[in-house]
Short mmCIF file of C-alpha atoms in Angstrom, two decimals:
data_model
loop_
_atom_site.label_atom_id
_atom_site.label_comp_id
_atom_site.label_asym_id
_atom_site.label_seq_id
_atom_site.Cartn_x
_atom_site.Cartn_y
_atom_site.Cartn_z
CA MET I 1 7.25 42.66 -96.01
CA GLU I 2 5.38 40.68 -93.37
CA LYS I 3 4.41 42.66 -90.28
CA THR I 4 5.78 41.67 -86.88
CA GLU I 5 3.49 40.99 -83.88
CA PRO I 6 4.29 44.42 -82.28
CA ASP I 7 3.45 46.05 -85.63
CA LYS I 8 0.12 44.23 -85.75
CA GLU I 9 -0.76 45.32 -82.19
CA ALA I 10 0.12 48.92 -83.02
CA GLU I 11 -2.08 48.73 -86.09
CA LYS I 12 -5.01 47.42 -84.01
CA THR I 13 -4.56 50.28 -81.55
CA LEU I 14 -4.55 52.81 -84.39
CA ILE I 15 -7.70 51.30 -85.91
CA ASN I 16 -9.48 51.40 -82.57
CA LYS I 17 -8.55 55.07 -82.13
CA LYS I 18 -10.02 55.80 -85.55
CA ILE I 19 -13.44 54.46 -84.48
CA SER I 20 -14.54 57.91 -83.51
CA ARG I 21 -18.00 59.37 -82.95
CA ARG I 22 -17.85 60.71 -86.52
CA PHE I 23 -17.31 57.15 -87.78
CA LEU I 24 -20.27 55.84 -85.77
CA LEU I 25 -22.55 58.62 -86.99
CA GLY I 26 -21.46 58.06 -90.56
CA GLY I 27 -22.37 54.38 -90.66
CA ALA I 28 -20.78 51.03 -89.95
CA ALA I 29 -21.15 47.46 -91.04
CA THR I 30 -23.00 45.26 -88.55
CA THR I 31 -22.99 41.55 -87.85
CA ALA I 32 -26.00 39.37 -87.16
CA ILE I 33 -26.46 35.75 -86.12
CA VAL I 34 -28.56 34.03 -88.77
CA ALA I 35 -29.53 30.45 -89.58
CA MET I 36 -27.99 28.91 -92.67
CA GLN I 37 -28.12 25.45 -94.18
CA SER I 38 -24.72 23.78 -94.46
CA SER I 39 -23.51 21.72 -97.41
CA LEU I 40 -24.55 18.64 -95.39
CA GLY I 41 -28.09 19.92 -95.06
CA LYS I 42 -27.77 20.87 -91.39
CA TRP I 43 -29.13 24.17 -90.09
CA ILE I 44 -26.46 26.12 -88.26
CA GLN I 45 -26.14 29.59 -86.78
CA VAL I 46 -23.43 31.78 -88.25
CA ALA I 47 -22.32 35.37 -88.05
CA ALA I 48 -23.25 37.21 -91.22
CA GLN I 49 -22.31 40.65 -92.44
CA GLN I 50 -25.30 42.91 -93.01
CA PRO I 51 -25.60 45.83 -95.39
CA VAL I 52 -24.23 48.99 -93.88
CA LEU I 53 -26.79 50.59 -91.54
CA LYS I 54 -26.75 54.35 -91.53
CA LEU I 55 -26.37 55.39 -87.91
CA ASP I 56 -27.45 59.00 -88.22
CA ASP I 57 -27.98 61.06 -85.09
CA PRO I 58 -31.69 60.28 -84.47
CA THR I 59 -32.22 63.73 -82.95
CA LYS I 60 -31.35 65.38 -86.28
CA ARG I 61 -33.73 63.54 -88.60
CA ILE I 62 -37.47 62.83 -88.53
CA GLY I 63 -38.00 59.09 -88.60
CA PRO I 64 -40.47 57.03 -90.60
CA GLY I 65 -44.15 57.54 -89.78
CA PRO I 66 -46.64 54.97 -88.54
CA GLY I 67 -46.89 51.77 -90.56
CA ALA I 68 -49.71 49.35 -91.32
CA VAL I 69 -47.91 46.59 -89.40
CA GLY I 70 -45.02 46.66 -86.97
CA LYS I 71 -41.58 45.21 -87.57
CA ARG I 72 -38.49 44.31 -85.58
CA SER I 73 -35.47 46.54 -85.25
CA ALA I 74 -33.06 46.22 -88.16
CA PHE I 75 -30.55 45.04 -85.55
CA GLU I 76 -32.65 42.08 -84.30
CA HIS I 77 -32.77 38.85 -86.30
CA PRO I 78 -34.35 35.98 -84.36
CA VAL I 79 -35.17 33.15 -86.75
CA ARG I 80 -36.50 29.65 -86.52
CA ILE I 81 -34.40 26.71 -87.69
CA LYS I 82 -36.44 24.67 -90.13
CA SER I 83 -36.39 21.15 -91.51
CA ASP I 84 -38.79 19.42 -93.91
CA THR I 85 -41.33 18.82 -91.14
CA SER I 86 -40.69 21.38 -88.40
CA SER I 87 -39.34 24.78 -87.40
CA ARG I 88 -37.65 25.30 -84.03
CA THR I 89 -38.09 28.35 -81.78
CA PRO I 90 -34.90 30.37 -80.99
CA LEU I 91 -35.25 29.98 -77.21
CA GLN I 92 -31.90 31.68 -76.58
CA ASP I 93 -33.11 34.88 -78.27
CA LEU I 94 -36.21 35.39 -76.11
CA TYR I 95 -36.41 37.54 -72.95
CA SER I 96 -39.56 36.17 -71.33
CA SER I 97 -41.73 33.09 -71.35
CA LEU I 98 -43.99 34.33 -74.18
CA THR I 99 -43.06 33.38 -77.74
CA PRO I 100 -43.73 35.89 -80.53
CA SER I 101 -46.32 34.30 -82.83
CA ASP I 102 -44.03 34.24 -85.86
CA LEU I 103 -41.36 32.40 -83.85
CA HIS I 104 -43.69 29.72 -82.41
CA TYR I 105 -42.43 26.27 -83.35
CA GLU I 106 -44.12 24.40 -86.19
CA ARG I 107 -44.71 20.71 -86.66
CA HIS I 108 -47.15 19.20 -89.09
CA HIS I 109 -47.49 16.06 -91.15
CA ALA I 110 -48.61 17.30 -94.57
CA GLY I 111 -48.11 21.05 -94.81
CA VAL I 112 -50.32 24.00 -93.93
CA PRO I 113 -53.83 24.00 -95.48
CA VAL I 114 -55.53 27.18 -96.68
CA ILE I 115 -58.98 27.45 -95.09
CA ASP I 116 -61.53 30.18 -95.80
CA PRO I 117 -62.85 31.26 -92.39
CA ASP I 118 -66.27 31.98 -93.92
CA LYS I 119 -66.53 28.34 -95.01
CA TYR I 120 -65.04 26.83 -91.88
CA GLU I 121 -67.16 24.25 -90.01
CA LEU I 122 -66.62 22.09 -86.92
CA LEU I 123 -68.86 19.00 -86.69
CA ILE I 124 -69.47 17.37 -83.30
CA HIS I 125 -71.32 14.06 -83.47
CA GLY I 126 -71.31 10.42 -82.31
CA MET I 127 -72.50 9.68 -78.77
CA VAL I 128 -74.22 13.02 -78.30
CA GLY I 129 -77.85 14.03 -77.87
CA LYS I 130 -77.81 16.57 -80.71
CA PRO I 131 -75.12 16.49 -83.46
CA MET I 132 -74.22 20.04 -84.43
CA VAL I 133 -72.10 21.98 -86.92
CA PHE I 134 -70.42 25.14 -85.64
CA LYS I 135 -69.18 27.86 -87.97
CA LEU I 136 -66.37 30.17 -86.88
CA HIS I 137 -68.73 32.99 -85.98
CA ASP I 138 -70.75 30.49 -83.90
CA LEU I 139 -67.63 29.65 -81.87
CA LYS I 140 -66.93 33.34 -81.32
CA ARG I 141 -70.46 33.93 -79.97
CA PHE I 142 -69.84 31.66 -76.99
CA PRO I 143 -68.24 33.05 -73.82
CA SER I 144 -64.51 33.28 -74.53
CA VAL I 145 -61.59 32.30 -72.33
CA THR I 146 -57.92 33.36 -72.54
CA ARG I 147 -55.10 31.36 -71.00
CA THR I 148 -51.35 31.18 -71.35
CA CYS I 149 -49.77 27.76 -71.75
CA PHE I 150 -46.97 26.02 -73.57
CA LEU I 151 -47.05 23.56 -76.43
CA GLU I 152 -44.35 20.97 -76.95
CA CYS I 153 -43.69 18.29 -79.55
CA SER I 154 -43.35 14.87 -77.92
CA GLY I 155 -40.16 14.33 -79.94
CA ASN I 156 -38.51 17.51 -78.63
CA PHE I 157 -34.95 16.28 -78.02
CA ARG I 158 -31.68 16.50 -79.94
CA SER I 159 -28.08 15.76 -78.94
CA GLY I 160 -24.81 14.74 -80.55
CA LYS I 161 -22.29 17.59 -80.64
CA GLU I 162 -20.94 20.39 -78.44
CA THR I 163 -21.87 23.18 -80.84
CA MET I 164 -25.63 23.03 -80.29
CA THR I 165 -27.89 25.88 -79.13
CA PRO I 166 -30.97 25.60 -76.87
CA GLN I 167 -32.98 26.03 -80.06
CA GLU I 168 -31.39 22.95 -81.62
CA ILE I 169 -31.65 20.85 -78.44
CA CYS I 170 -35.29 21.54 -77.49
CA GLY I 171 -36.69 24.31 -79.73
CA LEU I 172 -39.92 22.39 -80.37
CA THR I 173 -41.63 24.11 -77.45
CA SER I 174 -43.18 27.57 -77.39
CA GLN I 175 -45.71 29.51 -75.39
CA SER I 176 -48.61 31.77 -76.39
CA GLU I 177 -51.67 33.41 -74.92
CA TRP I 178 -54.58 31.51 -76.48
CA THR I 179 -58.20 32.66 -76.75
CA GLY I 180 -61.24 30.58 -77.64
CA VAL I 181 -64.19 28.67 -76.26
CA MET I 182 -64.00 25.91 -73.67
CA LEU I 183 -64.72 22.54 -75.22
CA SER I 184 -66.90 21.75 -72.21
CA THR I 185 -69.22 24.55 -73.38
CA LEU I 186 -69.64 22.86 -76.77
CA PHE I 187 -70.01 19.45 -75.15
CA ARG I 188 -72.90 20.74 -73.05
CA GLU I 189 -74.40 22.30 -76.18
CA VAL I 190 -74.50 18.94 -78.04
CA GLY I 191 -75.28 16.89 -74.93
CA VAL I 192 -72.48 14.33 -74.54
CA GLU I 193 -73.89 10.95 -73.50
CA PRO I 194 -72.74 9.72 -70.03
CA LYS I 195 -71.23 6.54 -71.53
CA ALA I 196 -68.97 8.46 -73.91
CA THR I 197 -65.37 8.14 -72.66
CA TRP I 198 -63.29 9.12 -75.70
CA PHE I 199 -63.53 11.55 -78.58
CA LEU I 200 -61.80 11.62 -81.92
CA ALA I 201 -60.28 14.96 -82.96
CA GLU I 202 -59.73 15.30 -86.70
CA GLY I 203 -57.86 18.00 -88.64
CA SER I 204 -58.42 19.48 -92.10
CA ASP I 205 -54.84 19.05 -93.30
CA ALA I 206 -53.75 16.72 -96.11
CA ALA I 207 -52.69 14.12 -93.51
CA VAL I 208 -56.17 14.24 -91.92
CA MET I 209 -54.41 14.14 -88.56
CA THR I 210 -56.46 12.33 -85.92
CA ARG I 211 -56.02 11.51 -82.23
CA SER I 212 -58.18 9.83 -79.58
CA ILE I 213 -58.67 11.98 -76.48
CA PRO I 214 -60.36 11.02 -73.18
CA VAL I 215 -63.63 12.90 -72.69
CA LYS I 216 -62.49 13.83 -69.18
CA LYS I 217 -59.75 16.05 -70.63
CA GLY I 218 -62.38 17.63 -72.89
CA PHE I 219 -64.41 18.65 -69.85
CA ASP I 220 -61.40 19.59 -67.68
CA ASP I 221 -59.55 22.31 -69.59
CA ALA I 222 -59.66 21.66 -73.35
CA MET I 223 -60.38 24.61 -75.63
CA ILE I 224 -61.16 25.31 -79.27
CA VAL I 225 -58.93 28.36 -79.84
CA TYR I 226 -59.15 30.90 -82.64
CA ALA I 227 -56.74 33.58 -81.39
CA GLN I 228 -53.07 33.61 -80.39
CA ASN I 229 -51.28 36.45 -78.63
CA GLY I 230 -54.18 38.80 -79.26
CA GLU I 231 -54.61 38.20 -83.00
CA ALA I 232 -56.23 35.53 -85.17
CA ILE I 233 -54.37 32.26 -84.78
CA ARG I 234 -51.57 31.89 -87.32
CA PRO I 235 -52.11 29.46 -90.26
CA GLU I 236 -49.11 27.38 -89.12
CA GLN I 237 -50.82 27.02 -85.73
CA GLY I 238 -54.20 25.89 -87.06
CA TYR I 239 -56.08 28.85 -88.54
CA PRO I 240 -58.94 29.38 -88.20
CA ALA I 241 -59.33 27.05 -85.15
CA ARG I 242 -57.44 24.29 -83.34
CA LEU I 243 -57.86 22.06 -80.33
CA LEU I 244 -55.79 23.11 -77.31
CA LEU I 245 -55.06 20.54 -74.61
CA PRO I 246 -52.91 22.35 -72.00
CA GLY I 247 -49.89 20.31 -70.89
CA TRP I 248 -50.38 17.49 -73.40
CA GLU I 249 -48.32 16.38 -76.39
CA GLY I 250 -48.44 18.93 -79.19
CA ASN I 251 -49.67 16.32 -81.68
CA THR I 252 -52.87 15.84 -79.69
CA CYS I 253 -53.75 19.54 -80.05
CA ILE I 254 -55.22 18.97 -83.50
CA LYS I 255 -54.80 21.96 -85.81
CA TRP I 256 -57.38 23.07 -88.39
CA ILE I 257 -59.87 20.96 -86.43
CA ARG I 258 -62.99 20.03 -88.42
CA ARG I 259 -64.58 17.06 -86.62
CA ILE I 260 -65.06 15.68 -83.12
CA GLU I 261 -66.71 12.27 -82.70
CA LEU I 262 -67.73 10.97 -79.26
CA SER I 263 -67.40 7.24 -78.49
CA ASP I 264 -67.15 4.76 -75.63
CA GLU I 265 -63.69 3.54 -76.74
CA SER I 266 -60.50 4.90 -78.25
CA PHE I 267 -60.23 4.95 -82.04
CA MET I 268 -56.71 3.48 -82.45
CA THR I 269 -55.89 5.81 -85.32
CA ARG I 270 -52.86 5.57 -87.57
CA GLU I 271 -50.95 8.23 -85.64
CA GLU I 272 -51.44 6.62 -82.24
CA THR I 273 -50.58 3.08 -83.35
CA SER I 274 -47.74 3.71 -85.80
CA LYS I 275 -46.06 6.87 -84.48
CA TYR I 276 -46.73 7.82 -80.89
CA THR I 277 -46.40 4.35 -79.38
CA TYR I 278 -43.01 3.19 -78.08
CA PRO I 279 -41.25 0.62 -75.88
CA VAL I 280 -40.54 1.25 -72.18
CA LYS I 281 -38.40 -1.66 -71.01
CA ASP I 282 -40.52 -4.80 -71.60
CA ARG I 283 -43.79 -2.92 -72.15
CA ILE I 284 -45.32 -0.73 -74.85
CA ARG I 285 -46.36 2.79 -73.88
CA GLN I 286 -49.40 4.25 -75.64
CA PHE I 287 -51.45 7.38 -74.96
CA SER I 288 -48.62 9.13 -73.09
CA PHE I 289 -50.34 12.47 -73.09
CA GLU I 290 -48.76 14.70 -70.40
CA MET I 291 -45.40 16.31 -71.05
CA ASP I 292 -42.96 15.74 -68.19
CA ALA I 293 -41.27 18.54 -66.23
CA ARG I 294 -38.24 19.97 -67.97
CA SER I 295 -35.96 23.01 -67.97
CA ILE I 296 -33.07 24.41 -69.94
CA ILE I 297 -30.62 27.24 -69.36
CA THR I 298 -30.88 29.63 -72.30
CA TYR I 299 -28.11 31.95 -71.06
CA PRO I 300 -25.22 31.32 -70.93
CA ALA I 301 -25.39 28.69 -73.64
CA TYR I 302 -23.60 27.96 -76.90
CA PRO I 303 -22.37 30.14 -78.66
CA ASN I 304 -22.01 32.68 -75.78
CA GLN I 305 -18.56 33.76 -74.63
CA LEU I 306 -18.29 34.48 -70.88
CA GLU I 307 -16.17 37.04 -69.09
CA ARG I 308 -15.13 36.63 -65.46
CA GLY I 309 -17.47 38.19 -62.93
CA TRP I 310 -21.17 38.15 -62.24
CA VAL I 311 -23.37 36.23 -64.65
CA GLU I 312 -27.15 35.98 -64.57
CA ILE I 313 -27.99 32.38 -65.43
CA ARG I 314 -31.48 32.28 -66.91
CA GLY I 315 -33.77 29.92 -68.71
CA ILE I 316 -37.24 28.36 -68.87
CA ALA I 317 -38.91 25.46 -67.05
CA TRP I 318 -42.28 23.81 -67.59
CA SER I 319 -44.46 20.84 -66.70
CA GLY I 320 -47.51 19.31 -68.34
CA ARG I 321 -48.76 18.16 -64.94
CA GLY I 322 -49.20 21.56 -63.32
CA LYS I 323 -47.08 24.41 -61.98
CA VAL I 324 -43.33 24.46 -61.68
CA ILE I 325 -42.70 25.00 -57.96
CA ARG I 326 -38.90 25.16 -58.02
CA VAL I 327 -35.98 25.28 -60.42
CA GLU I 328 -32.51 24.43 -59.18
CA VAL I 329 -29.22 25.33 -60.83
CA SER I 330 -25.86 23.68 -60.33
CA THR I 331 -22.64 25.53 -61.19
CA ASP I 332 -20.30 22.70 -60.14
CA ALA I 333 -21.33 19.88 -62.49
CA GLY I 334 -24.16 18.61 -60.29
CA LYS I 335 -22.32 18.41 -56.95
CA THR I 336 -24.50 21.08 -55.30
CA TRP I 337 -27.75 22.75 -56.30
CA ASN I 338 -29.08 26.30 -55.74
CA THR I 339 -32.70 27.42 -55.80
CA THR I 340 -33.38 30.02 -58.51
CA ARG I 341 -35.74 32.99 -58.58
CA LEU I 342 -38.94 32.35 -60.58
CA GLN I 343 -40.53 35.12 -62.62
CA GLU I 344 -44.11 35.70 -61.45
CA PRO I 345 -46.79 34.85 -62.28
CA VAL I 346 -46.04 31.14 -62.24
CA LEU I 347 -48.87 29.64 -64.28
CA ASP I 348 -50.31 26.15 -64.52
CA LYS I 349 -48.84 24.13 -67.44
CA ALA I 350 -46.83 27.10 -68.63
CA HIS I 351 -43.25 28.08 -69.34
CA THR I 352 -41.74 29.66 -66.24
CA TYR I 353 -38.74 31.97 -66.52
CA PHE I 354 -35.99 31.46 -63.92
CA ARG I 355 -32.89 33.44 -62.93
CA HIS I 356 -29.84 32.81 -60.76
CA LEU I 357 -26.93 35.19 -60.13
CA TRP I 358 -23.54 33.46 -60.28
CA GLN I 359 -19.96 34.68 -60.05
CA TRP I 360 -17.71 32.95 -62.53
CA THR I 361 -14.07 32.96 -61.39
CA GLY I 362 -12.60 31.61 -64.60
CA ASP I 363 -12.49 27.94 -63.57
CA GLU I 364 -13.64 25.23 -65.94
CA THR I 365 -16.99 23.80 -64.83
CA GLU I 366 -20.46 22.68 -65.93
CA ILE I 367 -23.76 24.42 -65.30
CA MET I 368 -27.18 22.79 -65.48
CA SER I 369 -30.78 23.18 -64.29
CA ARG I 370 -33.54 20.87 -63.10
CA ALA I 371 -37.27 21.55 -62.69
CA ILE I 372 -39.52 20.29 -59.89
CA ASP I 373 -43.30 20.48 -60.43
CA GLU I 374 -46.21 20.48 -57.98
CA THR I 375 -46.50 16.69 -58.16
CA ASN I 376 -42.90 16.66 -56.76
CA TYR I 377 -41.63 15.15 -59.99
CA THR I 378 -37.97 16.12 -60.43
CA GLN I 379 -36.43 16.42 -63.89
CA PRO I 380 -34.13 13.37 -64.31
CA THR I 381 -30.66 12.86 -65.67
CA LEU I 382 -30.22 10.83 -68.84
CA ARG I 383 -28.90 7.96 -66.70
CA GLN I 384 -32.07 7.99 -64.61
CA LEU I 385 -34.18 7.91 -67.78
CA LEU I 386 -32.20 4.91 -69.03
CA ASP I 387 -32.69 3.10 -65.74
CA ALA I 388 -36.44 3.70 -65.90
CA ARG I 389 -37.04 3.07 -69.61
CA GLY I 390 -34.24 0.78 -70.76
CA THR I 391 -31.61 1.21 -73.45
CA GLU I 392 -34.15 0.72 -76.25
CA MET I 393 -36.12 3.81 -75.24
CA SER I 394 -37.32 5.99 -78.09
CA GLY I 395 -36.84 9.72 -78.62
CA TYR I 396 -40.34 10.58 -77.35
CA HIS I 397 -40.83 12.35 -74.01
CA MET I 398 -37.10 12.88 -73.51
CA ASN I 399 -36.57 15.46 -70.77
CA PRO I 400 -33.07 14.91 -69.36
CA ILE I 401 -31.10 17.59 -67.53
CA THR I 402 -29.13 19.68 -70.03
CA ALA I 403 -25.56 20.58 -69.08
CA TRP I 404 -23.36 23.35 -70.49
CA GLN I 405 -19.56 23.20 -70.29
CA ILE I 406 -17.78 26.41 -69.31
CA LYS I 407 -14.21 26.42 -70.61
CA ARG I 408 -11.33 28.43 -69.08
CA ASP I 409 -11.35 30.81 -72.03
CA GLY I 410 -15.06 31.52 -71.46
CA LYS I 411 -16.41 29.37 -74.27
CA VAL I 412 -19.77 27.77 -73.51
CA LEU I 413 -20.42 24.39 -75.12
CA PHE I 414 -23.27 21.89 -74.92
CA LYS I 415 -22.41 18.62 -73.18
CA PRO I 416 -23.82 15.89 -75.43
CA GLU I 417 -24.70 12.51 -73.95
CA SER I 418 -25.55 9.38 -75.88
CA TRP I 419 -27.25 6.16 -74.86
CA LYS I 420 -27.03 4.02 -78.02
#
C-alpha cells in the first residue's frame, strides 16, 4: 500500500532519530562532488557515492604513521575538468589565492614532453656578444628569485548555460609561487646587443611552441623558473624549466624552454599569426600580451544552495597590468556597488582574494563583482566589451563581469550572456 504524506514525514523523523552517535562511529556512506564526462562529451560536476568510510573514534585507535608523500583527506576531492587540450582549475574549491600544484590549469598544443634534467640545455644566441648554452645546474647556480603571480590562458572564457561553475567559466587561471633566475641575469651573461628589440622563445614540446617577446619585458621581470610552490616545477608546467612573464598571456610563458634567439624584429611565428591574432572592430589586434583586470565570485556560485542570513561573498581578482587596488561587489544586479575587503598581501600581477559580508533576506537578486587595478582600469560588462571591440570580437582576452542569480529557494545559478 502506498504511504501517505504524513506517513512519509513520520518515517523521515524516525530515520533522523536513528542517526545516533553509535551510527556515526560505526561508519556511514559519504557523498563527494566529482567531475564526470556526460554522454555528450561534456565535463560536469555530480554528486557521487563513495565507499563507506569508517568513522572510528580517533582517540581510540593509533593512526597511520608518516608517509613518503602527503595526501588529501579522504573527504576532499578537488579535481580539474579536462578536455583534449586543457584542464581547468576548480576555483570554487580553493580557500586562498594559491593554487595547489596538482590543480594548476594546463594548456598545451602537443602534449607533455619527457625531458631528462641531466640532459636539459637552454641555448641563448642571435644578437648577443657571446652565445651560450646553460644546463639546469648552471641556471641553479645563479642568484635565485621567488615571486608569486598568476598565469592565465588568453582564451579563458566560457558561457552558455545557467549550470556552470567558476571552474567552467574561467578555470584557465591559477597562481603559484615560482622560483628561478631572472632572465635579465642571463641576458647580461651573454651580452645582449643594444639594437636587439625582440627575442624568440622556443619550447621542447612536439609543437615546438614559439612566441616573439619584446626584449624590454625580458629585462623588466621575466624569469626562467625551475620550481613551483617549493618543489621542482611540474612536468605539465614545463619541467625542468619554463619562461615566466608575469601578467602576460599564458601562451607566451613558453614551457620546456630550450632556445632564446635575440633579434631586431619580431619573428611572426605560426602561433602569433594563425592563433593569437584577432579582429577588434575594423582592425587586427596582434601581440596583445597583458591580461586585463578581472574578478569572479567563487562563493556563492553554482551549485551552492543558500540559506537566509549572513553570507560571506568571496572570490579572486587579478590584473596583468599591476596590483588590484579595489574589488566592488553588487548584490542588487548592478544598481549599487560595495567595496570589499582584500586579503593582504596584495601583490603585483597576482590573484587577490576578496571578501564581503552580505545578509540575504530571501529575495531574488543577482550578485556580481568587478576589479579595478592600479591603472584605474575597471572590469567591463559584456556590453561594454561589445561596444569597444564590435560584434565580431573573438574569445581571446574576454574579461566581462560575471553575474550569479540568486533564486528565492536559495539556488545559485550562473547568468549566461551571449553576443552572437
